[in-house]
Amino acid sequence: MSAKTKRRKARKPARALADHRERSFDTAYRKLRELIVHGRLAPGTRVVEADIARRLEISRTPVRSALHRLQQEGYVAAYRSSRQARLAVAPLTKEDSRELYWIIGHIEGLAGRLLAQLNEEARARVAERLLVINTELSRLAGNPQTNPSRIFDLDMGFHQVLVESAAGPRLLALHAAIKPQTERYWRLYASAIVDQLGESVAEHKSIIQSIERGDPDATEHAIQRNWQCGAERLGRVIESRGERGSW
Amino acid sequence: MSAKTKRRKARKPARALADHRERSFDTAYRKLRELIVHGRLAPGTRVVEADIARRLEISRTPVRSALHRLQQEGYVAAYRSSRQARLAVAPLTKEDSRELYWIIGHIEGLAGRLLAQLNEEARARVAERLLVINTELSRLAGNPQTNPSRIFDLDMGFHQVLVESAAGPRLLALHAAIKPQTERYWRLYASAIVDQLGESVAEHKSIIQSIERGDPDATEHAIQRNWQCGAERLGRVIESRGERGSW
DNA sequence: GAATCCGCGATTGTATACAAAAAGTAGAAC
DNA sequence: GTTCTACTTTTTGTATACAATCGCGGATTC
């Protein structure tokens, strides 16, 4: 037994970083998700395993796994008749976006609540990180030529910091599963985003201040408000473009 | 085109209700989940696809799908080394239970908030349904010989009504994915539950009253409190039994 | 005696073949 | 022209074979 522990201790840490090929499942998941998010697979489009497999030049097996997961995450919807299921890209609607943003707002709000309860030092550290991101966002807000993807990444990062700093593993996982879905709506909205970015930056400031003050209620509320306002900004754009799942 | 629509309208509705065999995937998912929930697969146990497949007398394929899903739902945890993943039954800890109950409390709280905003008639209808369930629970609370499963089902039903009455599809799906996980802890706790059932019944009453009054804040809070108290009751039991993932 | 390397068994990931079921289609009956 | 029905096609679900990878244990070397 002592030998065993010693051996385990001696285990070689040189993990095979050598080969960075990703598993087919991962490519399938990643690429499919990208196709959906970027709208190359339009909402409502039927998804056929064999087609995707051909397109990605892999077998149906990993495609199937990826679709299973995407289904659970809400990117694809299943219309099933007793045994077999037909999959389609989940539609984007104003109602769905409202619910989605509403839920995320509350989940992240919970994380914010925890965050505001940390000790002062930790809060200051987080606030600092948030401030850096938000300053960059603020800077980009002035520039109308900014790449929307860059803005999305920054905003994503902002909220990621918010959650990962204090949330437990379950809350983190939940957030990780739900948050990326906003990207679909974000893309829809990309053109109009730069104009309204200032509002979001202001809301972020309010969040940061609440954290610095260590005020759980205010932090939770500020985060919720940020998402709710986001939903409204988004709603206006969807409205103006006509709601059909076209694009 | 008119012919086409007509033909669709004429489609035979006689759906094959004949054959109720479920898909292998469903049996795999159901049985595996049951094994885990009932502790026949103890927390920390490694899960090997081939073993499960043999045990259930089906091929690895549906087992694999089921494991994928159980993994995403948090029943099994994956420890992966670059490419291959090793699966194990997720451990049960006091910390995890606290986070789980905390999250559910808030998610259901959201549903309760929506519920309390319905019109009076709808609220009354829901309150009535809740009252029926809670009365039955109250009745069972007096009887020390009650089957714990019966109590679990009733409580599950109570919370189900709470959510399905007003929540949108996403919130519903989220709840459906998370809520069943409490069953693992509930089983752990089953012996001690009957003693403390009275408390839960009282909390339920408070929830029902808030709904009848149409008070969103109170409803949300009451639901949160119900879950938080549940977590505490559970925590005491786990504590007293020693926390190791034994059973 | 301890650390390192190598090879084998165990286990996961992928591809393919096959079975089953549903949707579409054409044709017959009225 | 419509409706029911039998057939064909498409697509999903399952089984199995194969490849890649991991972990463990023994052999080797100093």
XYZ file of C-alpha atoms (C1' of nucleotides) in Angstrom:
554
model
C 0.000 0.000 0.000
C 2.809 2.351 0.815
C 4.382 1.241 -2.409
C 1.205 2.097 -4.169
C 1.023 5.608 -2.837
C 4.649 6.146 -3.638
C 4.122 4.991 -7.127
C 1.182 7.283 -7.553
C 3.238 10.136 -6.293
C 5.895 9.277 -8.805
C 3.434 9.228 -11.689
C 4.800 11.023 -14.666
C 3.157 14.398 -15.083
C 4.295 14.696 -18.672
C 0.798 14.425 -20.068
C 0.561 13.929 -23.773
C 0.256 17.499 -24.831
C 1.942 16.303 -27.977
C -1.099 15.717 -30.108
C -3.600 18.487 -30.223
C -6.038 16.873 -32.601
C -9.396 17.199 -31.026
C -11.908 14.407 -30.864
C -14.430 14.196 -33.645
C -17.127 14.801 -31.130
C -15.558 18.091 -30.185
C -15.199 19.259 -33.750
C -18.747 18.233 -34.478
C -20.045 20.065 -31.450
C -17.985 23.141 -32.058
C -18.671 23.415 -35.759
C -22.348 22.662 -35.487
C -22.727 25.190 -32.759
C -20.906 27.717 -34.870
C -23.088 27.000 -37.866
C -26.176 27.536 -35.755
C -24.916 30.587 -33.922
C -23.795 32.292 -37.086
C -27.064 31.510 -38.758
C -25.629 29.414 -41.541
C -28.136 26.897 -40.289
C -31.185 29.102 -40.030
C -33.691 28.714 -37.216
C -36.236 26.090 -38.088
C -33.955 24.280 -40.504
C -34.244 20.580 -40.205
C -31.064 18.873 -39.092
C -30.255 15.468 -40.510
C -27.473 13.470 -38.939
C -26.164 12.007 -42.141
C -26.022 15.393 -43.858
C -23.999 16.934 -41.062
C -21.735 13.925 -40.985
C -21.034 14.233 -44.683
C -20.522 17.948 -44.382
C -18.007 17.577 -41.587
C -16.510 14.436 -43.074
C -16.892 12.326 -40.009
C -19.189 9.467 -39.126
C -22.667 9.829 -37.733
C -21.653 8.665 -34.279
C -19.950 11.799 -32.997
C -22.454 13.956 -34.839
C -25.160 12.196 -32.981
C -23.527 12.842 -29.636
C -23.038 16.475 -30.475
C -26.654 16.856 -31.515
C -27.760 15.227 -28.308
C -25.870 17.795 -26.347
C -26.933 20.725 -28.468
C -30.466 19.570 -27.976
C -30.121 19.584 -24.241
C -28.581 23.010 -24.359
C -31.434 24.351 -26.419
C -29.744 24.970 -29.746
C -31.780 22.343 -31.506
C -35.305 21.298 -30.782
C -36.704 17.788 -31.141
C -40.096 16.955 -32.457
C -40.517 13.336 -31.660
C -43.034 10.847 -32.789
C -43.097 7.993 -30.308
C -39.746 6.483 -31.214
C -37.878 8.558 -33.714
C -37.014 12.183 -33.235
C -36.763 14.867 -35.859
C -34.370 17.607 -35.041
C -34.472 21.199 -36.147
C -32.539 24.303 -35.302
C -34.375 25.958 -32.433
C -36.262 29.051 -33.521
C -35.407 32.518 -32.303
C -38.334 34.484 -31.028
C -38.802 37.578 -28.998
C -40.545 35.605 -26.272
C -37.740 33.104 -26.046
C -35.126 35.814 -25.879
C -36.989 37.502 -23.070
C -37.174 34.318 -21.070
C -33.569 33.434 -21.782
C -32.218 36.808 -20.726
C -34.501 36.852 -17.740
C -33.212 33.496 -16.536
C -29.578 34.350 -17.103
C -30.052 37.634 -15.332
C -31.277 35.857 -12.271
C -28.652 33.135 -12.349
C -25.863 35.593 -12.732
C -27.544 37.724 -10.128
C -27.139 34.876 -7.696
C -23.460 34.676 -8.503
C -23.224 38.422 -7.986
C -24.865 38.091 -4.622
C -22.219 35.605 -3.549
C -19.533 37.780 -5.003
C -20.594 40.797 -2.977
C -20.330 38.727 0.166
C -16.632 38.015 -0.255
C -14.079 39.850 1.824
C -13.014 43.284 0.751
C -9.712 42.231 -0.710
C -11.243 39.632 -2.975
C -13.968 42.019 -4.063
C -11.417 44.658 -4.938
C -9.484 42.164 -7.020
C -12.578 41.188 -8.965
C -13.694 44.764 -9.366
C -10.320 45.561 -10.802
C -10.608 42.816 -13.399
C -14.101 43.921 -14.297
C -13.000 47.489 -14.588
C -10.296 46.599 -17.070
C -12.776 44.831 -19.298
C -15.362 47.540 -19.003
C -12.860 50.264 -19.789
C -11.966 48.448 -22.958
C -15.641 48.137 -23.799
C -16.114 51.790 -23.145
C -13.237 52.588 -25.447
C -14.719 50.481 -28.224
C -18.116 52.046 -27.726
C -16.770 55.221 -29.231
C -15.436 53.513 -32.318
C -18.175 52.656 -34.807
C -15.881 50.389 -36.804
C -15.346 47.881 -34.006
C -15.728 44.218 -34.774
C -18.894 43.009 -33.032
C -17.255 39.710 -32.184
C -14.680 41.541 -30.144
C -17.417 43.241 -28.189
C -19.226 39.998 -27.632
C -16.075 38.352 -26.345
C -15.399 41.189 -23.965
C -18.918 41.205 -22.633
C -18.803 37.441 -22.324
C -15.593 37.815 -20.384
C -17.128 40.392 -18.097
C -19.944 38.103 -17.123
C -17.616 35.155 -16.897
C -15.517 36.933 -14.287
C -18.687 37.788 -12.448
C -19.628 34.151 -12.151
C -16.372 32.309 -11.788
C -15.174 34.442 -8.923
C -17.587 33.226 -6.313
C -20.026 30.673 -7.676
C -19.921 27.023 -6.757
C -19.384 24.304 -9.325
C -23.049 23.747 -10.063
C -23.874 27.373 -10.592
C -20.827 27.652 -12.789
C -21.878 24.726 -14.911
C -25.386 26.069 -15.232
C -24.116 29.407 -16.349
C -21.713 27.834 -18.788
C -24.542 25.906 -20.386
C -26.955 28.789 -20.691
C -24.928 31.867 -21.265
C -23.491 30.935 -24.688
C -26.980 30.730 -26.076
C -27.299 34.453 -25.969
C -24.761 34.533 -28.765
C -27.406 33.554 -31.283
C -29.430 36.599 -30.414
C -26.338 38.699 -30.169
C -25.463 37.946 -33.760
C -28.896 38.947 -34.832
C -28.348 42.151 -33.044
C -24.728 42.761 -33.912
C -25.284 45.643 -36.297
C -27.314 47.641 -33.828
C -25.146 46.885 -30.859
C -22.458 49.486 -31.165
C -24.999 52.279 -30.930
C -26.360 51.036 -27.660
C -23.144 49.809 -26.152
C -22.880 52.888 -23.992
C -25.933 51.885 -22.010
C -24.472 48.497 -21.267
C -21.188 50.026 -20.176
C -23.041 52.270 -17.762
C -24.895 49.295 -16.334
C -21.620 47.471 -15.892
C -20.267 50.423 -13.946
C -23.176 50.185 -11.613
C -22.460 46.504 -11.106
C -18.827 47.170 -10.311
C -19.704 49.848 -7.813
C -22.131 47.568 -6.028
C -19.442 44.936 -5.746
C -16.942 47.422 -4.376
C -19.456 48.503 -1.793
C -20.057 44.877 -0.911
C -23.790 45.247 -1.304
C -25.343 41.881 -2.271
C -28.828 43.186 -2.991
C -27.596 46.016 -5.150
C -25.215 43.761 -7.021
C -27.857 41.176 -7.759
C -30.265 43.842 -8.828
C -27.752 45.631 -11.029
C -26.904 42.417 -12.833
C -30.549 41.584 -13.339
C -31.136 45.042 -14.688
C -28.244 44.724 -17.091
C -29.737 41.612 -18.604
C -33.239 42.941 -18.627
C -32.150 46.064 -20.428
C -30.233 43.857 -22.822
C -33.393 41.943 -23.525
C -35.236 45.159 -24.222
C -32.553 46.467 -26.513
C -32.674 43.156 -28.305
C -36.447 43.172 -28.440
C -36.455 46.490 -30.205
C -34.130 45.201 -32.884
C -36.091 42.001 -33.418
C -39.257 44.045 -33.610
C -37.826 46.399 -36.189
C -36.558 43.597 -38.378
C -39.750 41.650 -38.345
C -39.899 38.603 -36.212
C -39.817 35.797 -38.722
C -36.895 33.446 -38.242
C -35.506 34.486 -41.541
C -32.224 36.234 -41.561
C -50.148 23.391 -53.374
C -53.742 23.140 -52.358
C -53.515 19.452 -52.963
C -50.510 19.324 -50.726
C -52.167 21.032 -47.809
C -55.206 18.895 -48.193
C -53.154 15.798 -48.156
C -51.471 16.900 -45.003
C -54.799 17.554 -43.418
C -55.898 14.083 -44.392
C -52.930 12.434 -42.719
C -53.946 9.463 -40.726
C -54.002 10.277 -37.022
C -53.990 6.644 -36.001
C -50.569 6.898 -34.393
C -48.958 3.662 -33.428
C -49.903 3.575 -29.813
C -49.819 -0.142 -30.323
C -46.264 -0.792 -29.339
C -45.161 0.573 -26.027
C -41.667 -0.790 -26.077
C -39.404 2.027 -25.138
C -36.185 2.770 -26.904
C -33.054 1.204 -25.497
C -31.758 4.648 -24.789
C -34.725 5.359 -22.577
C -34.389 2.146 -20.632
C -30.691 2.760 -20.227
C -31.257 6.280 -19.010
C -34.067 5.342 -16.707
C -32.427 2.313 -15.182
C -29.035 3.917 -14.777
C -30.590 6.912 -13.139
C -32.498 4.637 -10.847
C -29.382 2.703 -9.950
C -27.606 5.914 -9.075
C -30.481 7.507 -7.232
C -31.132 4.437 -5.140
C -27.490 4.143 -4.343
C -26.999 0.754 -5.893
C -24.229 2.523 -7.733
C -22.560 4.280 -4.857
C -21.140 7.789 -5.224
C -17.624 7.613 -6.557
C -18.114 4.264 -8.226
C -16.481 4.129 -11.574
C -18.894 3.592 -14.432
C -17.789 1.479 -17.355
C -19.873 1.503 -20.495
C -19.400 -2.127 -21.319
C -20.349 -3.251 -17.825
C -23.582 -1.284 -17.871
C -24.354 -2.563 -21.341
C -23.933 -6.152 -20.222
C -25.945 -5.525 -17.107
C -28.851 -4.054 -19.053
C -28.413 -6.466 -21.941
C -28.184 -3.833 -24.610
C -25.330 -2.551 -26.710
C -22.919 0.162 -25.687
C -24.425 2.724 -28.026
C -27.546 3.657 -26.100
C -25.682 3.293 -22.818
C -23.220 5.811 -24.086
C -25.957 8.262 -24.961
C -27.562 7.833 -21.592
C -24.264 8.396 -19.815
C -23.682 11.507 -21.842
C -26.943 12.888 -20.670
C -26.531 11.820 -17.079
C -23.192 13.506 -17.141
C -24.666 16.776 -18.281
C -27.336 16.528 -15.648
C -24.776 16.020 -12.947
C -25.409 12.416 -11.981
C -22.060 11.247 -13.205
C -18.819 13.163 -13.266
C -16.114 12.880 -15.885
C -12.437 12.897 -15.195
C -10.854 13.253 -18.555
C -7.314 12.856 -19.687
C -6.889 14.698 -22.967
C -8.917 12.344 -25.118
C -10.571 9.619 -23.133
C -12.901 10.257 -20.258
C -13.397 8.191 -17.154
C -16.822 8.390 -15.673
C -17.809 7.961 -12.064
C -20.993 8.408 -10.111
C -20.995 11.982 -8.839
C -20.263 12.208 -5.120
C -22.785 13.451 -2.604
C -21.487 16.070 -0.248
C -22.990 18.534 2.126
C -21.585 21.428 0.128
C -23.034 20.137 -3.101
C -26.423 19.623 -1.536
C -26.412 23.153 -0.203
C -25.620 24.600 -3.602
C -28.120 22.368 -5.339
C -30.973 23.247 -3.023
C -30.001 26.878 -3.104
C -30.129 26.961 -6.894
C -33.409 25.115 -7.112
C -34.923 27.357 -4.502
C -34.129 30.358 -6.590
C -35.236 28.855 -9.871
C -38.509 27.715 -8.431
C -38.763 31.055 -6.711
C -38.745 32.679 -10.119
C -41.548 30.441 -11.243
C -43.437 31.322 -8.082
C -42.989 34.994 -8.812
C -44.591 34.544 -12.225
C -47.302 32.425 -10.696
C -48.262 35.117 -8.215
C -48.690 37.553 -11.062
C -51.408 35.558 -12.778
C -54.998 36.655 -12.522
C -56.968 35.722 -9.452
C -58.893 32.921 -11.047
C -55.799 31.138 -12.268
C -54.094 31.603 -8.917
C -57.056 30.153 -7.115
C -57.028 27.130 -9.367
C -53.364 26.500 -8.710
C -53.721 27.096 -4.996
C -56.475 24.541 -4.947
C -54.288 21.922 -6.596
C -51.439 22.697 -4.226
C -53.749 22.483 -1.267
C -54.902 19.018 -2.226
C -51.341 17.771 -2.394
C -50.320 19.477 0.791
C -53.303 18.137 2.667
C -52.326 14.649 1.665
C -48.774 15.335 2.787
C -50.067 16.642 6.059
C -52.108 13.504 6.520
C -49.080 11.312 5.890
C -46.975 13.369 8.272
C -48.931 11.903 11.130
C -48.389 8.349 10.051
C -44.901 7.090 10.864
C -45.299 4.032 8.634
C -45.641 5.982 5.409
C -43.593 4.933 2.444
C -40.947 7.621 1.862
C -41.308 7.236 -1.893
C -44.901 8.284 -1.635
C -43.876 11.407 0.215
C -41.191 12.183 -2.310
C -43.632 11.846 -5.165
C -46.122 14.117 -3.504
C -43.543 16.742 -2.744
C -42.216 16.454 -6.271
C -45.751 16.948 -7.519
C -46.215 19.999 -5.347
C -43.187 21.692 -6.792
C -44.055 20.534 -10.271
C -47.406 22.294 -10.082
C -45.631 25.362 -8.824
C -43.436 25.505 -11.892
C -45.597 24.256 -14.711
C -48.414 26.647 -13.982
C -46.686 29.824 -15.058
C -43.123 29.216 -16.189
C -42.027 29.488 -19.787
C -40.562 26.558 -21.685
C -36.970 27.307 -20.802
C -37.579 27.682 -17.116
C -39.591 24.507 -17.213
C -36.818 22.601 -18.918
C -34.256 23.921 -16.495
C -36.345 22.870 -13.555
C -36.985 19.472 -15.061
C -33.254 18.908 -15.444
C -32.250 20.019 -11.980
C -35.059 19.100 -9.662
C -34.808 15.304 -9.983
C -31.292 15.435 -8.665
C -32.561 16.174 -5.223
C -33.855 12.645 -5.165
C -30.371 11.297 -4.489
C -30.170 13.335 -1.325
C -33.731 12.614 -0.479
C -33.019 8.898 -0.440
C -30.129 9.458 1.876
C -32.482 11.319 4.089
C -35.542 9.148 3.745
C -35.462 7.626 7.201
C -35.339 10.959 8.948
C -37.846 12.645 6.722
C -41.093 11.639 8.313
C -40.132 13.296 11.576
C -39.517 16.631 9.951
C -42.279 16.512 7.374
C -44.442 18.784 9.462
C -42.067 21.662 8.952
C -42.178 21.269 5.223
C -45.957 21.138 5.239
C -46.063 24.392 7.168
C -43.734 26.010 4.666
C -45.949 24.820 1.855
C -48.924 26.438 3.519
C -47.098 29.702 3.583
C -46.378 29.340 -0.138
C -50.018 28.671 -0.920
C -51.159 31.663 1.075
C -48.739 33.940 -0.730
C -50.050 32.727 -4.055
C -53.627 33.291 -2.998
C -52.766 36.814 -1.945
C -51.051 37.323 -5.300
C -47.894 38.545 -3.651
C -44.879 37.836 -5.912
C -42.185 38.795 -3.414
C -43.705 36.748 -0.627
C -44.218 33.767 -2.913
C -40.679 33.805 -4.177
C -39.341 34.189 -0.694
C -41.518 31.448 0.743
C -40.348 29.026 -1.919
C -36.741 29.929 -1.359
C -37.194 29.425 2.351
C -38.770 26.026 1.811
C -35.738 24.836 -0.085
C -33.276 26.432 2.243
C -34.896 24.799 5.230
C -34.865 21.555 3.296
C -31.148 21.939 2.793
C -30.667 22.511 6.490
C -32.757 19.542 7.477
C -30.732 17.497 5.027
C -27.464 18.926 6.290
C -28.225 17.817 9.800
C -28.838 14.262 8.643
C -25.697 14.115 6.549
C -23.750 15.516 9.457
C -25.103 12.963 11.869
C -24.328 10.077 9.553
C -20.812 11.151 8.793
C -20.175 12.744 5.500
C -18.238 10.101 3.632
C -19.935 9.023 0.455
C -20.396 5.602 1.859
C -23.866 4.261 2.239
C 16.178 -0.142 -3.637
C 14.154 3.498 -6.433
C 13.184 5.696 -10.687
C 12.173 5.046 -15.576
C 10.608 2.775 -19.531
C 7.930 -0.485 -22.060
C 4.159 -3.536 -23.153
C -0.245 -5.475 -22.282
C -4.992 -5.410 -20.873
C -8.856 -2.500 -20.187
C -11.809 1.100 -21.857
C -13.193 4.783 -24.487
C -13.966 6.969 -29.174
C -15.192 6.224 -34.112
C -16.853 4.007 -38.198
C -19.908 1.098 -40.458
C -23.630 -2.177 -41.145
C -28.175 -3.267 -40.190
C -33.016 -2.878 -38.327
C -37.075 -0.191 -37.569
C -40.009 3.394 -38.105
C -41.931 7.434 -40.121
C -42.869 10.390 -44.056
C -43.672 10.847 -48.608
C -45.815 8.860 -53.076
C -48.359 6.738 -56.293
C -52.167 4.114 -57.378
C -56.676 1.909 -56.693
C -61.453 2.250 -55.201
C -65.395 4.868 -54.675
C -61.931 14.565 -57.044
C -61.155 12.402 -52.632
C -59.708 8.878 -49.454
C -57.676 4.822 -48.216
C -53.788 1.750 -48.864
C -49.599 -0.404 -50.175
C -45.000 0.602 -51.460
C -40.594 3.328 -51.559
C -37.465 6.446 -49.582
C -35.508 8.763 -46.013
C -33.891 8.974 -41.537
C -33.313 7.605 -36.986
C -31.964 3.978 -33.444
C -29.048 -0.064 -32.361
C -25.419 -3.402 -32.719
C -20.886 -4.596 -33.713
C -16.174 -4.192 -35.323
C -12.120 -1.572 -35.123
C -8.776 2.082 -33.665
C -6.762 4.987 -30.243
C -5.620 5.827 -25.762
C -4.974 5.227 -20.940
C -3.458 3.054 -16.742
C -1.204 -0.392 -14.530
C 2.406 -3.637 -13.563
C 6.672 -5.736 -14.432
C 11.276 -5.531 -16.265
C 15.441 -2.879 -16.538
C 19.033 0.018 -15.118
C 21.746 2.677 -12.137
